[in-house]
């Protein structure tokens, strides 16, 4: 197909089978020239890519395992977990434990989804901080400067049951070895108990008390 086309060069990677039935990977760089008589002549340069392909497969396995680890590590306080393709601005998967139907409400375009999530943030200042941290352009700027993790805690109101809580939004970044696209792993966790406890203990620490108890009513 390549030789019959008008293209002058092409690069292909594929497997070849040895005489003993085993395989190895090669990269074939092919160039076609046309002489004065109009006859085509092809030149091929073969490079052994077996080691590089094995390393790439190891990176792909590691990438897939890291994704699955985040989904398996969900605890009782996790509200949302998922991942997105930031390069293509697409939400790949979201698991919503709040039954708020967030994908149906906000769509799977990443920026639109983040803007929708920001609408759950009660305080306007926190909402602006959220958008300044999690929209695509902000993510790329931070990633290019070496940052690979984002973390912000906001007071939110969940649309499913009008339940208010403190939520920690975390996103970890890594590169998909198969496509080179930037992937974001999103986790939203209810941290109300921790925030209230810290605030209570901080306030009590400024008082003279002989005994302090933290009771969940």
C-alpha positions as semicolon CSV with decimal commas, in nm:
position;residue;x (nm);y (nm);z (nm)
1;X;0,000;0,000;0,000
2;X;0,283;0,238;0,087
3;X;0,486;0,162;-0,228
4;X;0,183;0,217;-0,451
5;X;0,116;0,554;-0,289
6;X;0,288;0,886;-0,352
7;X;0,451;0,899;-0,009
8;X;0,830;0,899;0,004
9;X;0,890;0,741;0,346
10;X;0,718;0,556;0,627
11;X;0,804;0,406;0,965
12;X;0,645;0,081;1,083
13;X;0,689;-0,129;1,396
14;X;0,585;-0,494;1,395
15;X;0,688;-0,842;1,503
16;X;0,887;-1,095;1,302
17;X;0,890;-1,465;1,374
18;X;1,216;-1,655;1,396
19;X;1,269;-2,006;1,265
20;X;1,227;-2,153;1,615
21;X;0,884;-1,990;1,649
22;X;0,989;-1,707;1,884
23;X;0,925;-1,343;1,800
24;X;1,114;-1,017;1,806
25;X;1,010;-0,658;1,737
26;X;1,155;-0,450;1,455
27;X;1,119;-0,091;1,339
28;X;1,126;-0,065;0,962
29;X;1,212;0,275;0,818
30;X;1,129;0,257;0,447
31;X;1,207;0,510;0,176
32;X;1,095;0,495;-0,187
33;X;1,278;0,670;-0,468
34;X;1,191;0,701;-0,836
35;X;1,469;0,690;-1,098
36;X;1,479;0,866;-1,433
37;X;1,287;0,581;-1,598
38;X;1,005;0,613;-1,346
39;X;1,093;0,290;-1,169
40;X;1,049;0,280;-0,794
41;X;1,317;0,150;-0,562
42;X;1,263;0,094;-0,189
43;X;1,526;0,115;0,082
44;X;1,459;-0,037;0,424
45;X;1,645;0,007;0,751
46;X;1,554;-0,248;1,019
47;X;1,620;-0,182;1,389
48;X;1,569;-0,434;1,667
49;X;1,303;-0,287;1,901
50;X;1,252;-0,589;2,129
51;X;1,406;-0,428;2,438
52;X;1,230;-0,095;2,385
53;X;0,892;-0,266;2,337
54;X;0,943;-0,471;2,655
55;X;1,022;-0,153;2,851
56;X;0,717;0,017;2,702
57;X;0,493;-0,275;2,799
58;X;0,630;-0,261;3,153
59;X;0,545;0,110;3,173
60;X;0,196;0,039;3,038
61;X;0,139;-0,229;3,302
62;X;0,263;0,006;3,573
63;X;0,028;0,280;3,447
64;X;-0,274;0,048;3,445
65;X;-0,188;-0,086;3,790
66;X;-0,163;0,264;3,937
67;X;-0,506;0,347;3,796
68;X;-0,661;0,034;3,942
69;X;-0,495;0,100;4,280
70;X;-0,673;0,432;4,315
71;X;-1,008;0,272;4,238
72;X;-0,945;-0,011;4,486
73;X;-0,823;0,220;4,763
74;X;-1,158;0,394;4,811
75;X;-1,274;0,420;5,173
76;X;-1,609;0,496;5,336
77;X;-1,549;0,872;5,319
78;X;-1,476;0,884;4,945
79;X;-1,743;1,078;4,755
80;X;-1,608;1,063;4,398
81;X;-1,325;0,877;4,227
82;X;-1,231;0,870;3,859
83;X;-0,978;0,967;3,595
84;X;-0,967;1,191;3,292
85;X;-0,762;1,259;2,981
86;X;-0,651;1,617;3,033
87;X;-0,486;1,642;2,690
88;X;-0,817;1,563;2,521
89;X;-1,018;1,739;2,798
90;X;-1,231;1,428;2,848
91;X;-1,362;1,253;3,159
92;X;-1,283;0,884;3,104
93;X;-1,458;0,739;3,410
94;X;-1,626;0,872;3,722
95;X;-1,767;0,669;4,011
96;X;-2,007;0,888;4,208
97;X;-2,084;0,751;4,555
98;X;-2,314;1,047;4,630
99;X;-2,578;0,938;4,375
100;X;-2,575;1,292;4,235
101;X;-2,551;1,184;3,866
102;X;-2,266;1,430;3,811
103;X;-2,173;1,310;3,461
104;X;-2,535;1,339;3,351
105;X;-2,552;1,691;3,498
106;X;-2,216;1,831;3,390
107;X;-2,114;1,617;3,089
108;X;-1,784;1,441;3,020
109;X;-1,592;1,740;2,878
110;X;-1,333;1,800;3,150
111;X;-1,346;2,180;3,177
112;X;-1,727;2,178;3,178
113;X;-1,723;1,905;3,444
114;X;-1,485;2,104;3,667
115;X;-1,700;2,416;3,627
116;X;-2,000;2,205;3,727
117;X;-1,816;2,074;4,034
118;X;-1,721;2,429;4,131
119;X;-2,093;2,504;4,154
120;X;-2,105;2,271;4,456
121;X;-1,858;2,495;4,643
122;X;-2,050;2,722;4,880
123;X;-1,795;3,000;4,933
124;X;-1,724;3,223;4,632
125;X;-1,357;3,270;4,719
126;X;-1,305;2,893;4,750
127;X;-1,491;2,845;4,421
128;X;-1,251;3,078;4,237
129;X;-0,953;2,904;4,398
130;X;-1,092;2,569;4,284
131;X;-1,127;2,686;3,922
132;X;-0,783;2,848;3,924
133;X;-0,638;2,513;4,031
134;X;-0,828;2,252;3,830
135;X;-0,916;2,391;3,486
136;X;-0,710;2,252;3,197
137;X;-0,485;2,552;3,136
138;X;-0,396;2,577;3,505
139;X;-0,320;2,204;3,520
140;X;-0,087;2,220;3,216
141;X;0,095;2,528;3,346
142;X;0,154;2,364;3,683
143;X;0,253;2,029;3,530
144;X;0,506;2,196;3,298
145;X;0,663;2,357;3,604
146;X;0,702;2,015;3,771
147;X;0,388;1,984;3,983
148;X;0,217;1,643;3,970
149;X;-0,042;1,665;4,248
150;X;-0,319;1,912;4,334
151;X;-0,501;1,932;4,666
152;X;-0,771;2,174;4,783
153;X;-1,035;2,151;5,057
154;X;-1,368;2,332;5,016
155;X;-1,703;2,347;5,190
156;X;-1,958;2,203;4,947
157;X;-2,328;2,125;4,922
158;X;-2,409;1,796;4,747
159;X;-2,705;1,821;4,509
160;X;-2,837;1,471;4,583
161;X;-2,950;1,534;4,938
162;X;-2,856;1,897;5,007
163;X;-2,594;1,759;5,246
164;X;-2,316;2,004;5,332
165;X;-1,965;1,888;5,414
166;X;-1,597;1,969;5,384
167;X;-1,455;1,793;5,079
168;X;-1,093;1,740;4,982
169;X;-1,037;1,748;4,605
170;X;-0,718;1,571;4,496
171;X;-0,585;1,510;4,148
172;X;-0,267;1,320;4,067
173;X;-0,107;1,354;3,723
174;X;0,077;1,097;3,516
175;X;0,149;1,037;3,149
176;X;-0,019;0,758;2,953
177;X;0,279;0,569;2,800
178;X;0,066;0,445;2,508
179;X;-0,052;0,787;2,388
180;X;0,166;1,041;2,566
181;X;-0,153;1,212;2,690
182;X;-0,168;1,362;3,038
183;X;-0,396;1,168;3,275
184;X;-0,553;1,309;3,592
185;X;-0,675;1,080;3,872
186;X;-0,950;1,251;4,071
187;X;-1,048;1,172;4,430
188;X;-1,301;1,369;4,635
189;X;-1,318;1,276;5,005
190;X;-1,544;1,389;5,289
191;X;-1,305;1,532;5,550
192;X;-1,567;1,704;5,767
193;X;-1,484;1,506;6,081
194;X;-1,115;1,581;6,051
195;X;-1,170;1,954;5,985
196;X;-1,416;1,994;6,272
197;X;-1,191;1,802;6,510
198;X;-0,889;2,014;6,418
199;X;-1,082;2,338;6,458
200;X;-1,230;2,226;6,789
201;X;-0,897;2,115;6,933
202;X;-0,730;2,433;6,811
203;X;-0,995;2,645;6,982
204;X;-0,980;2,442;7,303
205;X;-0,602;2,460;7,311
206;X;-0,632;2,833;7,370
207;X;-0,850;2,777;7,677
208;X;-0,746;2,659;8,019
209;X;-0,901;2,313;8,049
210;X;-0,830;2,022;8,283
211;X;-1,007;1,774;8,058
212;X;-1,099;1,779;7,685
213;X;-1,322;1,526;7,505
214;X;-1,418;1,514;7,139
215;X;-1,769;1,360;7,113
216;X;-1,955;1,280;6,791
217;X;-2,322;1,355;6,864
